[in-house]
Structure formats: structure tokens, C-alpha cells
């Protein structure tokens, strides 16, 4: 029996993510296993999904991306493929409206956020349980971090990234997030990472001996509310690989080191952040960076990935 829509429109905010730690291991098949502590932050896209009665799927608001390559479109197609047997053919199309607030190609999870938002909205429209195994499988097929973006908050992502364990952050974290016009290609960054590690074989031994310890220690400190100590551990294995491809952030990195600050790349780039234990500290850092011409905003961690509006 086909399900009927509970609503005809669902509108949400979907939040960006920052990688607080990112351990990358030797490639296995087509993927690099990772172990990453991540948090949602209050940079967001707004996504609205409305039911159509002609079976068509349209996406508006995302410029410069072919429809078939758009993650929001892929999410709608994937949802219909997986749950089409439950949905009346008369109402299985959707209009998707995306208002971008998460920068493209910044390592903030913008494309995965839109996919997660569409999955969430269509689950709400058609009465599908977002906690179901089928939804997890669908999200994993759309991108390695889509499952995290669906729920958000503080989490540990392992394996391909779709093995997600959620945690509660004891105290909020604050960030001065700097974005650049330069976008990075994730596949190219991982290839550069492989080339660097071939030249440094001892890194593979280090990783094997210490697998998971960085994430364990970081999460333990965050659970204790020892944010200042946890921040000292924030690091990203892809940062050197990104710099080796394009040192677009060279002036920024020089300024950071010259002023005794600690920054970290998120994802495979191109955004960097300075993590702080207080909002006042983050605002002070952002003010200095903006005065030097680096586009920087203050963000706070949030305990969710998607909220309805």
C-alpha cells in the first residue's frame, strides 16, 4: 500500500562540519580508511523540498553544477529508487530549493549537507524512519560523510567515513573559520597524500602503532569539558598534501605561525580554522585575521546536523 505525504513541503537548515582531527591510513582498495573527530558548526544551507505530482525532480539555487552531478538531485533519485515501492507514483516527484551558506570546496561538507537535507526532508514527506538501515545505506551511497551530516553534533567518523558514533559535547567550541576562493579536489589531495607517504614509510608504522589514539584522547578531553587541552590535539593528515598541491593559504599560514596561533585544515581543504575555548578568543582572532585581509567568521559548535524551520 502506497504511503501518502504527511506534508507537502519540508524546509530545514543543514549545518556545516569541521574535522577536529583527521587520521588517514594507507589506501585499501578504492578508499583510504579514516578516523576523524568532527563537529557541526553554525554555518548552514537552507533546503526546502516540495512534493510534485508529475514525478519530476528539479533543483534550484545551485549554480554551475550539472543536474545529474548535483548531490541534492542524486539524493532525491536515490530516495525514490530505494523507497519507490512505498510512495504513490502520483506524488513521487519533488522541487528542491537550496540557499547556499556553506562555501563550495571548503572541506565544510556543503555538498554532503545538501544530500543529507534532501534525504531528511523526503523521509519527513513520505513517513520513512531516518534511523532505518535503508536510510543509512542510501546516505553512505551518496557520500562518505552524509550519514554524519544527517544527524550532526559531535561524532567520530571511521572506515570510509560512514561509520558514525555520536557523542555529547560537554562545553561548546568556538572557531575563527577562514575561507578561500581556491577550491581543492579531494581525489587529487588523497593522491598527493599517498605520494608523500610513499617517501616516508615510517609514517605507516607510526599510524599502525597509534591507530585510533588521537581520536580517543581528543574525545576523552572533550567529554571532560577540557576543551583547551583538546584543541592542542586538533590536526589533519591531509594538510601537508593540500599545501603540496597549492599553497593558496601560504600568507595565512605564515601569519598564523608568526603570531603564535594554531590552525587546522578541515576536510581536504580549502578552509582553515583556529579553535578557541571561548567566544571572546575566537572574536579576537577573527578580528585580527580580517584586518589582514583573510575572510574569517566566528562559528560555534552545534549539537545537531539538521533542524526544521
CSV table of C-alpha atoms in Angstrom, one decimal:
chain,number,residue,atom,x,y,z
A,1,UNK,CA,0.0,0.0,0.0
A,2,UNK,CA,1.5,3.4,-1.0
A,3,UNK,CA,2.2,5.9,1.7
A,4,UNK,CA,0.6,9.3,1.5
A,5,UNK,CA,2.5,12.5,2.3
A,6,UNK,CA,2.3,13.8,5.8
A,7,UNK,CA,3.2,17.3,4.4
A,8,UNK,CA,3.7,18.8,1.0
A,9,UNK,CA,6.7,20.9,1.9
A,10,UNK,CA,9.5,20.5,4.4
A,11,UNK,CA,12.2,23.2,5.0
A,12,UNK,CA,15.3,22.8,7.0
A,13,UNK,CA,18.7,24.3,8.0
A,14,UNK,CA,21.5,21.9,7.5
A,15,UNK,CA,24.8,22.7,9.2
A,16,UNK,CA,28.4,22.6,8.0
A,17,UNK,CA,31.1,20.4,9.7
A,18,UNK,CA,34.7,20.8,10.8
A,19,UNK,CA,37.2,18.0,11.1
A,20,UNK,CA,38.8,18.4,14.5
A,21,UNK,CA,41.1,15.5,14.0
A,22,UNK,CA,41.6,13.5,10.8
A,23,UNK,CA,43.8,10.4,10.7
A,24,UNK,CA,44.2,8.9,7.2
A,25,UNK,CA,45.5,5.4,6.7
A,26,UNK,CA,47.0,3.6,3.8
A,27,UNK,CA,44.6,3.0,0.9
A,28,UNK,CA,42.6,-0.2,0.9
A,29,UNK,CA,41.0,-0.9,-2.5
A,30,UNK,CA,39.4,2.3,-3.7
A,31,UNK,CA,39.3,4.1,-0.3
A,32,UNK,CA,41.5,5.4,2.4
A,33,UNK,CA,40.2,4.3,5.9
A,34,UNK,CA,39.9,7.4,8.2
A,35,UNK,CA,39.4,8.1,11.8
A,36,UNK,CA,38.1,11.6,12.4
A,37,UNK,CA,36.5,13.6,15.2
A,38,UNK,CA,34.0,16.1,13.7
A,39,UNK,CA,31.6,18.7,14.9
A,40,UNK,CA,28.7,20.6,13.3
A,41,UNK,CA,29.0,24.4,13.3
A,42,UNK,CA,26.5,27.1,12.8
A,43,UNK,CA,27.2,27.8,9.1
A,44,UNK,CA,24.3,26.4,7.2
A,45,UNK,CA,22.5,25.9,3.9
A,46,UNK,CA,18.7,26.2,3.8
A,47,UNK,CA,17.0,23.5,1.9
A,48,UNK,CA,13.3,23.2,1.0
A,49,UNK,CA,11.7,20.2,-0.6
A,50,UNK,CA,8.2,20.3,-2.0
A,51,UNK,CA,6.1,17.5,-3.5
A,52,UNK,CA,5.4,17.4,-7.2
A,53,UNK,CA,2.6,15.3,-8.8
A,54,UNK,CA,4.3,14.7,-12.1
A,55,UNK,CA,7.2,12.6,-11.0
A,56,UNK,CA,9.8,15.2,-12.0
A,57,UNK,CA,12.8,16.1,-9.8
A,58,UNK,CA,14.1,19.7,-10.0
A,59,UNK,CA,16.8,21.5,-8.1
A,60,UNK,CA,17.1,25.3,-7.9
A,61,UNK,CA,19.6,27.5,-6.3
A,62,UNK,CA,22.9,25.6,-7.1
A,63,UNK,CA,24.7,27.3,-9.9
A,64,UNK,CA,27.5,25.8,-12.1
A,65,UNK,CA,26.7,22.1,-11.3
A,66,UNK,CA,25.1,19.8,-13.8
A,67,UNK,CA,21.8,18.4,-12.5
A,68,UNK,CA,23.0,14.8,-12.7
A,69,UNK,CA,26.1,15.6,-10.6
A,70,UNK,CA,24.2,17.6,-8.0
A,71,UNK,CA,24.2,15.8,-4.7
A,72,UNK,CA,20.7,17.1,-3.8
A,73,UNK,CA,19.4,15.7,-7.1
A,74,UNK,CA,21.2,12.4,-6.5
A,75,UNK,CA,19.7,12.1,-3.1
A,76,UNK,CA,16.2,12.5,-4.4
A,77,UNK,CA,16.8,10.0,-7.2
A,78,UNK,CA,18.3,7.6,-4.7
A,79,UNK,CA,15.5,8.0,-2.2
A,80,UNK,CA,12.9,7.3,-4.9
A,81,UNK,CA,14.8,4.3,-6.1
A,82,UNK,CA,15.0,2.8,-2.6
A,83,UNK,CA,11.6,3.7,-1.3
A,84,UNK,CA,9.6,4.0,-4.6
A,85,UNK,CA,7.6,0.9,-3.7
A,86,UNK,CA,6.1,2.8,-0.7
A,87,UNK,CA,5.4,6.1,-2.5
A,88,UNK,CA,2.5,6.8,-4.8
A,89,UNK,CA,3.7,7.3,-8.3
A,90,UNK,CA,1.4,10.4,-8.4
A,91,UNK,CA,3.4,12.2,-5.8
A,92,UNK,CA,7.0,10.9,-6.2
A,93,UNK,CA,8.5,14.0,-7.7
A,94,UNK,CA,10.0,16.9,-5.8
A,95,UNK,CA,11.1,20.5,-6.2
A,96,UNK,CA,14.3,21.2,-4.3
A,97,UNK,CA,15.3,24.8,-3.4
A,98,UNK,CA,18.8,25.3,-2.0
A,99,UNK,CA,20.0,28.5,-0.4
A,100,UNK,CA,23.8,28.2,-0.1
A,101,UNK,CA,25.5,29.4,3.0
A,102,UNK,CA,28.2,26.7,3.2
A,103,UNK,CA,31.1,27.5,0.8
A,104,UNK,CA,31.8,25.2,-2.1
A,105,UNK,CA,35.0,23.1,-2.0
A,106,UNK,CA,36.0,24.3,1.5
A,107,UNK,CA,36.0,21.0,3.3
A,108,UNK,CA,33.0,22.1,5.3
A,109,UNK,CA,30.7,19.4,3.8
A,110,UNK,CA,28.5,21.6,1.7
A,111,UNK,CA,27.5,19.0,-1.0
A,112,UNK,CA,27.0,16.3,1.6
A,113,UNK,CA,24.9,18.7,3.7
A,114,UNK,CA,22.5,19.2,0.8
A,115,UNK,CA,22.2,15.5,0.2
A,116,UNK,CA,21.5,14.8,3.8
A,117,UNK,CA,18.9,17.6,3.9
A,118,UNK,CA,17.1,16.2,0.9
A,119,UNK,CA,17.1,12.7,2.5
A,120,UNK,CA,15.8,14.1,5.7
A,121,UNK,CA,13.0,16.1,4.0
A,122,UNK,CA,11.9,13.2,1.9
A,123,UNK,CA,11.8,11.0,4.9
A,124,UNK,CA,9.5,13.5,6.6
A,125,UNK,CA,7.4,13.9,3.5
A,126,UNK,CA,6.9,10.2,3.0
A,127,UNK,CA,6.9,8.9,6.5
A,128,UNK,CA,10.3,7.0,6.3
A,129,UNK,CA,12.3,6.4,9.5
A,130,UNK,CA,15.6,8.3,9.3
A,131,UNK,CA,17.2,5.8,11.6
A,132,UNK,CA,16.4,2.9,9.4
A,133,UNK,CA,19.2,0.7,7.8
A,134,UNK,CA,17.9,1.6,4.4
A,135,UNK,CA,18.4,5.3,5.0
A,136,UNK,CA,21.9,4.7,6.4
A,137,UNK,CA,22.7,2.7,3.2
A,138,UNK,CA,21.3,5.4,1.0
A,139,UNK,CA,23.4,8.1,2.7
A,140,UNK,CA,26.5,6.0,2.5
A,141,UNK,CA,26.0,5.6,-1.2
A,142,UNK,CA,25.7,9.4,-1.6
A,143,UNK,CA,29.0,10.4,0.2
A,144,UNK,CA,31.2,9.3,3.0
A,145,UNK,CA,30.0,12.0,5.4
A,146,UNK,CA,26.4,12.2,4.5
A,147,UNK,CA,25.4,9.9,7.4
A,148,UNK,CA,27.1,12.3,9.8
A,149,UNK,CA,25.5,15.4,8.2
A,150,UNK,CA,22.1,13.8,8.7
A,151,UNK,CA,22.5,13.8,12.5
A,152,UNK,CA,25.4,16.1,13.2
A,153,UNK,CA,26.7,17.3,16.6
A,154,UNK,CA,30.0,15.8,17.9
A,155,UNK,CA,30.9,12.5,16.3
A,156,UNK,CA,33.6,10.1,15.4
A,157,UNK,CA,33.7,9.0,11.7
A,158,UNK,CA,35.6,5.8,10.9
A,159,UNK,CA,36.1,3.4,8.0
A,160,UNK,CA,35.1,5.1,4.8
A,161,UNK,CA,33.5,7.8,7.0
A,162,UNK,CA,30.0,6.4,7.1
A,163,UNK,CA,30.7,4.5,10.4
A,164,UNK,CA,29.5,7.3,12.7
A,165,UNK,CA,29.4,7.3,16.5
A,166,UNK,CA,27.7,10.3,18.1
A,167,UNK,CA,28.8,11.9,21.3
A,168,UNK,CA,27.7,14.8,23.5
A,169,UNK,CA,30.0,17.8,23.7
A,170,UNK,CA,30.4,19.0,27.3
A,171,UNK,CA,31.1,22.6,26.5
A,172,UNK,CA,30.7,24.4,23.2
A,173,UNK,CA,33.7,25.1,20.9
A,174,UNK,CA,34.3,28.3,19.1
A,175,UNK,CA,36.2,28.8,15.8
A,176,UNK,CA,37.6,31.5,13.7
A,177,UNK,CA,37.0,29.9,10.2
A,178,UNK,CA,38.9,31.3,7.3
A,179,UNK,CA,37.7,30.5,3.7
A,180,UNK,CA,39.5,31.0,0.4
A,181,UNK,CA,38.3,31.3,-3.1
A,182,UNK,CA,40.6,28.4,-4.0
A,183,UNK,CA,38.7,25.0,-4.0
A,184,UNK,CA,40.5,21.7,-3.6
A,185,UNK,CA,39.9,18.4,-5.5
A,186,UNK,CA,39.5,15.7,-2.9
A,187,UNK,CA,40.8,12.9,-5.1
A,188,UNK,CA,43.9,14.9,-6.0
A,189,UNK,CA,44.6,15.7,-2.3
A,190,UNK,CA,44.4,12.0,-1.4
A,191,UNK,CA,46.7,11.1,-4.3
A,192,UNK,CA,49.2,13.7,-3.1
A,193,UNK,CA,48.9,12.2,0.4
A,194,UNK,CA,49.8,8.8,-1.0
A,195,UNK,CA,52.9,10.2,-2.8
A,196,UNK,CA,54.1,11.9,0.4
A,197,UNK,CA,53.7,8.8,2.5
A,198,UNK,CA,55.5,6.6,-0.1
A,199,UNK,CA,58.5,8.8,0.6
A,200,UNK,CA,58.0,8.5,4.4
A,201,UNK,CA,57.4,4.8,5.0
A,202,UNK,CA,57.9,5.3,8.8
A,203,UNK,CA,54.6,7.1,8.8
A,204,UNK,CA,52.8,3.9,8.0
A,205,UNK,CA,54.4,2.3,11.1
A,206,UNK,CA,53.5,5.2,13.3
A,207,UNK,CA,49.9,5.1,12.1
A,208,UNK,CA,49.7,1.4,12.7
A,209,UNK,CA,51.1,1.6,16.2
A,210,UNK,CA,48.9,4.5,17.2
A,211,UNK,CA,45.7,3.8,15.3
A,212,UNK,CA,42.7,5.5,17.0
A,213,UNK,CA,44.7,7.0,19.8
A,214,UNK,CA,44.4,10.6,18.6
A,215,UNK,CA,40.6,10.4,18.3
A,216,UNK,CA,40.3,8.6,21.7
A,217,UNK,CA,42.3,11.2,23.5
A,218,UNK,CA,40.5,14.1,21.8
A,219,UNK,CA,37.1,12.7,22.6
A,220,UNK,CA,38.0,12.0,26.2
A,221,UNK,CA,39.1,15.6,26.8
A,222,UNK,CA,36.0,17.0,25.1
A,223,UNK,CA,33.8,14.7,27.2
A,224,UNK,CA,35.5,16.1,30.3
A,225,UNK,CA,35.0,19.7,29.2
A,226,UNK,CA,38.8,20.2,28.9
A,227,UNK,CA,38.4,22.0,25.6
A,228,UNK,CA,41.6,24.0,25.8
A,229,UNK,CA,43.6,20.8,26.1
A,230,UNK,CA,41.6,19.0,23.4
A,231,UNK,CA,42.3,21.9,21.0
A,232,UNK,CA,46.0,21.2,21.2
A,233,UNK,CA,45.4,17.9,19.6
A,234,UNK,CA,43.4,19.1,16.6
A,235,UNK,CA,45.2,18.1,13.4
A,236,UNK,CA,44.6,16.9,9.9
A,237,UNK,CA,46.8,14.4,8.0
A,238,UNK,CA,45.8,16.0,4.6
A,239,UNK,CA,47.1,19.4,5.4
A,240,UNK,CA,50.6,18.8,4.0
A,241,UNK,CA,49.2,17.1,0.9
A,242,UNK,CA,47.0,20.1,0.3
A,243,UNK,CA,49.8,22.5,0.7
A,244,UNK,CA,52.0,20.4,-1.7
A,245,UNK,CA,49.3,20.9,-4.4
A,246,UNK,CA,48.6,24.6,-4.0
A,247,UNK,CA,49.9,26.8,-1.3
A,248,UNK,CA,46.9,29.2,-1.7
A,249,UNK,CA,47.0,29.8,2.1
A,250,UNK,CA,50.7,30.5,2.4
A,251,UNK,CA,50.3,34.1,3.6
A,252,UNK,CA,47.6,33.0,6.1
A,253,UNK,CA,49.8,30.1,7.5
A,254,UNK,CA,52.8,32.4,7.8
A,255,UNK,CA,50.7,35.0,9.7
A,256,UNK,CA,49.3,32.2,12.0
A,257,UNK,CA,52.7,30.8,12.9
A,258,UNK,CA,54.2,34.3,13.3
A,259,UNK,CA,51.6,35.2,15.9
A,260,UNK,CA,51.8,32.0,17.9
A,261,UNK,CA,48.4,30.7,16.8
A,262,UNK,CA,47.5,27.1,16.0
A,263,UNK,CA,45.3,26.4,12.9
A,264,UNK,CA,43.9,23.3,11.3
A,265,UNK,CA,42.7,22.4,7.8
A,266,UNK,CA,39.2,20.9,7.6
A,267,UNK,CA,38.5,18.0,5.2
A,268,UNK,CA,40.7,18.2,2.2
A,269,UNK,CA,40.6,22.0,2.1
A,270,UNK,CA,40.4,24.7,1.4
A,271,UNK,CA,39.1,26.2,4.7
A,272,UNK,CA,41.2,26.6,7.8
A,273,UNK,CA,40.2,27.4,11.4
A,274,UNK,CA,41.6,28.5,14.7
A,275,UNK,CA,39.8,26.7,17.5
A,276,UNK,CA,39.1,28.5,20.8
A,277,UNK,CA,37.7,27.7,24.1
A,278,UNK,CA,35.7,31.0,24.4
A,279,UNK,CA,33.7,33.2,22.0
A,280,UNK,CA,35.8,36.2,23.0
A,281,UNK,CA,39.0,34.5,22.0
A,282,UNK,CA,37.5,33.5,18.6
A,283,UNK,CA,36.3,37.0,18.0
A,284,UNK,CA,39.7,38.4,18.8
A,285,UNK,CA,41.4,36.0,16.3
A,286,UNK,CA,38.8,36.7,13.6
A,287,UNK,CA,39.2,40.5,14.0
A,288,UNK,CA,42.9,40.2,13.5
A,289,UNK,CA,42.6,37.9,10.5
A,290,UNK,CA,40.0,40.1,8.8
A,291,UNK,CA,42.2,43.1,9.4
A,292,UNK,CA,44.9,41.3,7.4
A,293,UNK,CA,42.5,40.6,4.6
A,294,UNK,CA,41.7,37.0,5.4
A,295,UNK,CA,37.9,36.3,5.1
A,296,UNK,CA,37.1,34.9,8.6
A,297,UNK,CA,33.9,34.3,10.5
A,298,UNK,CA,33.3,33.2,14.1
A,299,UNK,CA,31.4,29.9,14.5
A,300,UNK,CA,30.1,27.9,17.4
A,301,UNK,CA,29.7,24.1,17.6
A,302,UNK,CA,26.0,23.0,17.4
A,303,UNK,CA,24.6,19.7,18.7
A,304,UNK,CA,22.6,18.8,15.6
A,305,UNK,CA,23.0,18.5,11.9
A,306,UNK,CA,19.5,19.5,10.6
A,307,UNK,CA,16.7,21.5,12.1
A,308,UNK,CA,13.3,22.2,10.6
A,309,UNK,CA,12.3,25.8,10.1
